[in-house]
Structures are given as structure tokens and as C-alpha cells.
Amino acid sequence: MAKPTPVETGFEGLALYPGLLGPAEQRALIEALREGAKAAPPYRPRMPRTGQPWSITQTNFGPLGWFSDERGYRYEPRHPETGEPWPPIPEILLDLWTELGHYPAPPEACLVNIYRGEKAKMGLHQDRDEAALDAPVLSVSLGDTCVFRVGGYERRDKSKSFRLSSGDVLILGGPSRMRFHGVDRIIPGSSQLVEGGGRLNLTLRRVSKPVA
Ligand code: MD3
Ligand code: FE
């Protein structure tokens, strides 16, 4: 990989690398996801307390998987339905983390968000279920373009929107790690990568504090 340079986002610690993954790498990742989904079938998460189903489905790779149901948000070492450990994180993603993460320990979780259909979105939220809040979050987008929103440290703070297209890589580190963010909508038909249309987002996270 050539030394990539991020585009200016106006937010310190938020680095966007448009098209960092080329078409061949995107296809290889889709294939790895297809394999992983056989062992760890996507499921529909539910909201804490109310059990309200989300508009997207999810699965995970890695030693820990992020999960949400009536009992709350948490990381789990096993798939909620099969009871099996999550499949390993694809090599391409571990390489990206090494190159761009600047963190002394490997990621433990790779959450896969699957956006299909006009109604798929993700409300404004903060990622705060990780003990290692000093570690960045690394996101890879595949398939249809989305309109992504990044705000401040309070829900009501003003926000800016960006588009994330297939092959784009985003790093959320430093002071941007705790910003509110969400996915407003998917632009249907904007990519042919995913069979039947839709968008996939992969987020790599370090969950536990590394032992020195
Ligand atoms: C900006 N996923 O899984 S990834 C999530 O596109 C999540 O599926 C979105 O938010 C998606 O939690 C966005 C990019 C991302 C992740 C963490 C962030 C952006 C962020 C933390 C702070 C600011
Ligand atoms: Fe998030």
C-alpha cells in the first residue's frame, strides 16, 4: 500500500481516506465477509429495555463481538444464536489497523453493519462500550454510498455530513473518538459491489486496555 494521505475533515483526529481500498481489495473483503457470515449469520440487534428491532443487521469477527438486546449493549465472545466463537478478523483489516491505527495492540472486535433497503440507518450515538477509549476506531465502507453525520460531544451540538463510498477508510481517533455520529441514509444504486444492493460497514475496535 502506498503511503496514504487523508483528506481534510475539519475535525482533529478524524481522518478520511477516500478509495483507499481498490476494487480487487473490496471484492476480496466481500468474499471474506461471505465466508464469515456462513459461520456467524447476521442477526437483527434490538434496543436495550424496549427490544425494538434495529433497521440494520449485524455480525462480528474477532475475539469479541458487539451485541445489543433487551439487556443492553455489550461485547460477547460468542455468537448469540450459534454459541460459537466469532470468525477471525480478515487479514486485510488487520493490516489496515497496523498501518493506520498507530496503537500498540491489535483490534479485538470487528463489527459488521449491514444496511439494506431504503429504511436502513443508524441514529446519532457515541461509541463508549470499550475500556480502551484511547484506541482509535477504524471503519471501512463497502457497497452503496451513505450520508454520514458527525457532531460534537453532546447530542444537540451542530454536526457536519460527509459521504462514505465503497473503499473509503475512516479513522476516528484523538478528540474525535467520542463525537456523536450516525448514518442518515443510504444512496440506493450507487455501487454494484454488493449483490442485491446495500452497504456494509466494518468497524475495528480495541475493547480492553492492553496489558503493559
Ligand atoms: C465518528 N457505524 O458501528 S462507522 C458503529 O457506518 C457506527 O455503520 C457507522 O457508528 C456505520 O458504531 C459509522 C464510522 C465511525 C465509527 C465511530 C466513530 C465514525 C465515528 C466515532 C466517533 C466519530
Ligand atoms: Fe458508532
mmCIF file of C-alpha atoms and ligand atoms in Angstrom:
data_model
loop_
_atom_site.group_PDB
_atom_site.id
_atom_site.type_symbol
_atom_site.label_atom_id
_atom_site.label_comp_id
_atom_site.label_asym_id
_atom_site.label_seq_id
_atom_site.Cartn_x
_atom_site.Cartn_y
_atom_site.Cartn_z
ATOM 1 C CA MET A 1 0.000 0.000 0.000
ATOM 2 C CA ALA A 2 1.395 3.439 -0.931
ATOM 3 C CA LYS A 3 1.602 5.869 1.984
ATOM 4 C CA PRO A 4 -1.898 7.290 2.001
ATOM 5 C CA THR A 5 -2.788 10.882 2.852
ATOM 6 C CA PRO A 6 -6.169 11.673 4.378
ATOM 7 C CA VAL A 7 -8.473 14.439 3.154
ATOM 8 C CA GLU A 8 -9.160 17.375 5.463
ATOM 9 C CA THR A 9 -12.335 16.845 7.514
ATOM 10 C CA GLY A 10 -12.085 19.848 9.821
ATOM 11 C CA PHE A 11 -12.208 17.540 12.860
ATOM 12 C CA GLU A 12 -8.974 16.782 14.692
ATOM 13 C CA GLY A 13 -8.379 13.018 14.863
ATOM 14 C CA LEU A 14 -10.933 12.221 12.176
ATOM 15 C CA ALA A 15 -9.076 11.077 9.070
ATOM 16 C CA LEU A 16 -10.856 10.098 5.861
ATOM 17 C CA TYR A 17 -9.014 8.113 3.160
ATOM 18 C CA PRO A 18 -11.275 8.083 0.085
ATOM 19 C CA GLY A 19 -10.962 4.944 -2.028
ATOM 20 C CA LEU A 20 -8.058 3.556 -0.007
ATOM 21 C CA LEU A 21 -9.201 0.048 -0.873
ATOM 22 C CA GLY A 22 -9.239 -0.622 -4.599
ATOM 23 C CA PRO A 23 -11.811 -2.757 -6.418
ATOM 24 C CA ALA A 24 -9.828 -6.012 -6.015
ATOM 25 C CA GLU A 25 -9.410 -5.472 -2.245
ATOM 26 C CA GLN A 26 -13.097 -4.598 -1.914
ATOM 27 C CA ARG A 27 -14.069 -7.807 -3.683
ATOM 28 C CA ALA A 28 -11.686 -9.842 -1.515
ATOM 29 C CA LEU A 29 -13.261 -8.350 1.612
ATOM 30 C CA ILE A 30 -16.770 -9.110 0.370
ATOM 31 C CA GLU A 31 -15.667 -12.702 -0.176
ATOM 32 C CA ALA A 32 -14.206 -12.879 3.354
ATOM 33 C CA LEU A 33 -17.479 -11.478 4.711
ATOM 34 C CA ARG A 34 -19.476 -14.048 2.793
ATOM 35 C CA GLU A 35 -17.351 -16.823 4.310
ATOM 36 C CA GLY A 36 -17.619 -15.329 7.787
ATOM 37 C CA ALA A 37 -21.390 -14.962 7.534
ATOM 38 C CA LYS A 38 -21.702 -18.720 6.989
ATOM 39 C CA ALA A 39 -20.169 -19.349 10.412
ATOM 40 C CA ALA A 40 -21.668 -16.249 12.061
ATOM 41 C CA PRO A 41 -25.046 -15.481 10.428
ATOM 42 C CA PRO A 42 -26.160 -11.820 10.576
ATOM 43 C CA TYR A 43 -28.897 -11.120 13.133
ATOM 44 C CA ARG A 44 -31.044 -8.089 13.877
ATOM 45 C CA PRO A 45 -29.976 -6.303 17.089
ATOM 46 C CA ARG A 46 -32.635 -4.931 19.470
ATOM 47 C CA MET A 47 -32.742 -1.797 21.581
ATOM 48 C CA PRO A 48 -31.938 -2.056 25.280
ATOM 49 C CA ARG A 49 -35.085 -2.269 27.503
ATOM 50 C CA THR A 50 -37.699 -1.874 24.711
ATOM 51 C CA GLY A 51 -36.438 -4.685 22.467
ATOM 52 C CA GLN A 52 -37.259 -2.517 19.427
ATOM 53 C CA PRO A 53 -35.527 -4.112 16.400
ATOM 54 C CA TRP A 54 -32.901 -2.090 14.511
ATOM 55 C CA SER A 55 -33.230 -1.252 10.802
ATOM 56 C CA ILE A 56 -29.883 -2.935 10.068
ATOM 57 C CA THR A 57 -28.468 -6.391 10.729
ATOM 58 C CA GLN A 58 -25.071 -7.169 12.246
ATOM 59 C CA THR A 59 -22.442 -9.819 12.763
ATOM 60 C CA ASN A 60 -18.857 -9.753 14.066
ATOM 61 C CA PHE A 61 -15.339 -11.056 13.557
ATOM 62 C CA GLY A 62 -12.623 -11.357 16.186
ATOM 63 C CA PRO A 63 -12.280 -12.430 19.825
ATOM 64 C CA LEU A 64 -15.113 -10.088 20.863
ATOM 65 C CA GLY A 65 -18.332 -9.070 19.130
ATOM 66 C CA TRP A 66 -20.513 -6.056 19.885
ATOM 67 C CA PHE A 67 -24.090 -7.001 20.654
ATOM 68 C CA SER A 68 -27.334 -5.261 21.668
ATOM 69 C CA ASP A 69 -30.585 -6.645 23.054
ATOM 70 C CA GLU A 70 -33.075 -6.020 25.896
ATOM 71 C CA ARG A 71 -30.262 -6.486 28.440
ATOM 72 C CA GLY A 72 -28.166 -3.681 26.964
ATOM 73 C CA TYR A 73 -25.080 -3.024 24.831
ATOM 74 C CA ARG A 74 -22.065 -5.240 25.416
ATOM 75 C CA TYR A 75 -19.204 -7.240 23.929
ATOM 76 C CA GLU A 76 -19.663 -11.011 23.745
ATOM 77 C CA PRO A 77 -17.054 -13.695 22.918
ATOM 78 C CA ARG A 78 -19.669 -15.843 21.146
ATOM 79 C CA HIS A 79 -22.399 -15.522 18.536
ATOM 80 C CA PRO A 80 -25.747 -15.043 20.341
ATOM 81 C CA GLU A 81 -27.573 -17.678 18.306
ATOM 82 C CA THR A 82 -24.976 -20.320 17.410
ATOM 83 C CA GLY A 83 -22.994 -20.045 20.683
ATOM 84 C CA GLU A 84 -19.804 -20.345 18.604
ATOM 85 C CA PRO A 85 -16.793 -18.000 18.775
ATOM 86 C CA TRP A 86 -16.831 -15.273 16.106
ATOM 87 C CA PRO A 87 -14.710 -15.998 12.994
ATOM 88 C CA PRO A 88 -11.235 -14.403 12.842
ATOM 89 C CA ILE A 89 -10.780 -10.817 11.624
ATOM 90 C CA PRO A 90 -9.778 -10.840 7.906
ATOM 91 C CA GLU A 91 -6.057 -10.249 7.325
ATOM 92 C CA ILE A 92 -6.610 -7.174 5.095
ATOM 93 C CA LEU A 93 -8.284 -5.428 8.032
ATOM 94 C CA LEU A 94 -5.530 -6.337 10.500
ATOM 95 C CA ASP A 95 -3.017 -4.885 8.006
ATOM 96 C CA LEU A 96 -5.012 -1.643 7.783
ATOM 97 C CA TRP A 97 -5.043 -1.380 11.588
ATOM 98 C CA THR A 98 -1.278 -1.869 11.718
ATOM 99 C CA GLU A 99 -0.735 0.769 9.047
ATOM 100 C CA LEU A 100 -3.209 3.430 10.177
ATOM 101 C CA GLY A 101 -4.199 2.663 13.772
ATOM 102 C CA HIS A 102 -0.965 3.745 15.500
ATOM 103 C CA TYR A 103 -1.953 1.660 18.503
ATOM 104 C CA PRO A 104 0.286 -0.799 20.403
ATOM 105 C CA ALA A 105 -2.229 -3.679 20.452
ATOM 106 C CA PRO A 106 -4.364 -5.445 17.852
ATOM 107 C CA PRO A 107 -8.097 -4.856 17.437
ATOM 108 C CA GLU A 108 -10.356 -7.293 19.318
ATOM 109 C CA ALA A 109 -13.659 -6.634 17.576
ATOM 110 C CA CYS A 110 -14.778 -6.142 14.007
ATOM 111 C CA LEU A 111 -18.454 -5.202 13.919
ATOM 112 C CA VAL A 112 -20.164 -5.676 10.559
ATOM 113 C CA ASN A 113 -23.150 -3.393 9.949
ATOM 114 C CA ILE A 114 -25.379 -4.429 7.057
ATOM 115 C CA TYR A 115 -27.577 -1.717 5.529
ATOM 116 C CA ARG A 116 -30.186 -2.976 3.090
ATOM 117 C CA GLY A 117 -33.231 -1.152 1.742
ATOM 118 C CA GLU A 118 -34.411 2.456 1.984
ATOM 119 C CA LYS A 119 -35.110 2.362 5.710
ATOM 120 C CA ALA A 120 -31.657 1.262 6.869
ATOM 121 C CA LYS A 121 -29.951 3.899 9.015
ATOM 122 C CA MET A 122 -28.150 4.395 12.318
ATOM 123 C CA GLY A 123 -29.228 7.085 14.758
ATOM 124 C CA LEU A 124 -26.837 9.605 16.293
ATOM 125 C CA HIS A 125 -24.802 7.932 19.069
ATOM 126 C CA GLN A 126 -21.405 7.720 20.754
ATOM 127 C CA ASP A 127 -19.243 4.583 20.845
ATOM 128 C CA ARG A 128 -18.491 4.165 24.548
ATOM 129 C CA ASP A 129 -18.674 0.458 25.337
ATOM 130 C CA GLU A 130 -14.901 -0.003 25.096
ATOM 131 C CA ALA A 131 -12.485 0.252 28.040
ATOM 132 C CA ALA A 132 -9.690 1.252 25.631
ATOM 133 C CA LEU A 133 -11.083 4.687 24.751
ATOM 134 C CA ASP A 134 -7.542 5.794 23.867
ATOM 135 C CA ALA A 135 -7.602 3.414 20.880
ATOM 136 C CA PRO A 136 -8.990 4.651 17.561
ATOM 137 C CA VAL A 137 -11.950 3.150 15.729
ATOM 138 C CA LEU A 138 -11.202 2.195 12.111
ATOM 139 C CA SER A 139 -14.111 1.992 9.672
ATOM 140 C CA VAL A 140 -14.241 0.537 6.158
ATOM 141 C CA SER A 141 -17.216 1.177 3.863
ATOM 142 C CA LEU A 142 -18.281 -1.218 1.098
ATOM 143 C CA GLY A 143 -21.106 -1.041 -1.425
ATOM 144 C CA ASP A 144 -23.616 1.793 -1.663
ATOM 145 C CA THR A 145 -22.594 5.302 -0.615
ATOM 146 C CA CYS A 146 -24.080 6.633 2.619
ATOM 147 C CA VAL A 147 -24.655 10.058 4.095
ATOM 148 C CA PHE A 148 -22.770 10.017 7.384
ATOM 149 C CA ARG A 149 -23.091 12.671 10.121
ATOM 150 C CA VAL A 150 -20.504 13.703 12.709
ATOM 151 C CA GLY A 151 -21.376 16.052 15.569
ATOM 152 C CA GLY A 152 -19.854 17.155 18.841
ATOM 153 C CA TYR A 153 -19.772 15.780 22.352
ATOM 154 C CA GLU A 154 -23.434 16.475 23.160
ATOM 155 C CA ARG A 155 -26.307 15.162 21.090
ATOM 156 C CA ARG A 156 -27.585 18.689 20.349
ATOM 157 C CA ASP A 157 -24.234 20.043 19.103
ATOM 158 C CA LYS A 158 -24.101 21.091 15.469
ATOM 159 C CA SER A 159 -22.989 18.434 13.008
ATOM 160 C CA LYS A 160 -21.476 18.084 9.534
ATOM 161 C CA SER A 161 -22.333 15.470 6.956
ATOM 162 C CA PHE A 162 -19.986 13.537 4.704
ATOM 163 C CA ARG A 163 -20.446 10.837 2.125
ATOM 164 C CA LEU A 164 -18.784 7.487 2.613
ATOM 165 C CA SER A 165 -18.327 5.444 -0.547
ATOM 166 C CA SER A 166 -17.123 1.928 -1.253
ATOM 167 C CA GLY A 167 -13.444 1.528 -0.397
ATOM 168 C CA ASP A 168 -13.320 4.570 1.886
ATOM 169 C CA VAL A 169 -11.493 4.162 5.197
ATOM 170 C CA LEU A 170 -12.149 6.388 8.190
ATOM 171 C CA ILE A 171 -10.085 6.614 11.395
ATOM 172 C CA LEU A 172 -11.668 8.113 14.482
ATOM 173 C CA GLY A 173 -9.017 8.901 16.992
ATOM 174 C CA GLY A 174 -7.889 11.511 19.484
ATOM 175 C CA PRO A 175 -10.558 14.035 20.434
ATOM 176 C CA SER A 176 -12.889 12.780 17.668
ATOM 177 C CA ARG A 177 -13.192 9.312 19.202
ATOM 178 C CA MET A 178 -16.073 10.450 21.426
ATOM 179 C CA ARG A 179 -18.007 12.544 18.911
ATOM 180 C CA PHE A 180 -21.647 11.768 18.211
ATOM 181 C CA HIS A 181 -22.119 10.213 14.770
ATOM 182 C CA GLY A 182 -24.688 8.320 12.718
ATOM 183 C CA VAL A 183 -25.781 7.218 9.265
ATOM 184 C CA ASP A 184 -28.700 9.281 7.888
ATOM 185 C CA ARG A 185 -29.351 7.303 4.730
ATOM 186 C CA ILE A 186 -28.004 5.061 2.023
ATOM 187 C CA ILE A 187 -27.996 6.159 -1.620
ATOM 188 C CA PRO A 188 -29.567 3.222 -3.480
ATOM 189 C CA GLY A 189 -27.901 2.060 -6.684
ATOM 190 C CA SER A 190 -24.660 3.966 -6.025
ATOM 191 C CA SER A 191 -22.495 0.812 -6.182
ATOM 192 C CA GLN A 192 -22.652 -2.604 -7.827
ATOM 193 C CA LEU A 193 -20.339 -4.266 -5.300
ATOM 194 C CA VAL A 194 -22.946 -5.883 -3.078
ATOM 195 C CA GLU A 195 -25.241 -8.364 -4.758
ATOM 196 C CA GLY A 196 -28.820 -7.108 -4.456
ATOM 197 C CA GLY A 197 -27.568 -3.662 -3.375
ATOM 198 C CA GLY A 198 -26.851 -2.219 0.046
ATOM 199 C CA ARG A 199 -23.958 -1.080 2.177
ATOM 200 C CA LEU A 200 -21.610 -2.868 4.537
ATOM 201 C CA ASN A 201 -19.575 -1.118 7.191
ATOM 202 C CA LEU A 202 -16.785 -2.767 9.148
ATOM 203 C CA THR A 203 -15.538 -1.165 12.350
ATOM 204 C CA LEU A 204 -12.376 -2.374 14.029
ATOM 205 C CA ARG A 205 -12.069 -1.666 17.733
ATOM 206 C CA ARG A 206 -9.776 -2.331 20.629
ATOM 207 C CA VAL A 207 -12.071 -3.186 23.567
ATOM 208 C CA SER A 208 -9.828 -3.937 26.560
ATOM 209 C CA LYS A 209 -6.884 -1.913 27.814
ATOM 210 C CA PRO A 210 -3.690 -3.644 26.640
ATOM 211 C CA VAL A 211 -1.594 -5.045 29.499
ATOM 212 C CA ALA A 212 1.774 -3.271 29.533
HETATM 213 C C1 MD3 B 1 -17.147 9.086 14.209
HETATM 214 N N1 MD3 B 1 -21.110 2.675 12.386
HETATM 215 O O1 MD3 B 1 -20.959 0.760 14.282
HETATM 216 S S1 MD3 B 1 -18.637 3.825 11.181
HETATM 217 C C2 MD3 B 1 -20.986 1.943 14.667
HETATM 218 O O2 MD3 B 1 -21.225 3.451 9.013
HETATM 219 C C3 MD3 B 1 -21.110 3.037 13.663
HETATM 220 O O3 MD3 B 1 -22.019 1.759 10.086
HETATM 221 C C4 MD3 B 1 -21.321 3.624 11.336
HETATM 222 O O4 MD3 B 1 -21.199 4.164 14.030
HETATM 223 C C5 MD3 B 1 -21.527 2.886 10.043
HETATM 224 O O5 MD3 B 1 -20.888 2.281 15.847
HETATM 225 C C6 MD3 B 1 -20.205 4.580 11.256
HETATM 226 C C7 MD3 B 1 -17.603 5.190 11.438
HETATM 227 C C8 MD3 B 1 -17.464 5.735 12.813
HETATM 228 C C9 MD3 B 1 -17.264 4.957 13.928
HETATM 229 C C10 MD3 B 1 -17.009 5.556 15.170
HETATM 230 C C11 MD3 B 1 -16.965 6.938 15.273
HETATM 231 C C12 MD3 B 1 -17.450 7.083 12.924
HETATM 232 C C13 MD3 B 1 -17.210 7.708 14.140
HETATM 233 C C14 MD3 B 1 -16.667 7.596 16.491
HETATM 234 C C15 MD3 B 1 -16.598 8.971 16.532
HETATM 235 C C16 MD3 B 1 -16.843 9.723 15.395
HETATM 236 FE FE FE B 2 -20.708 4.278 16.116
#
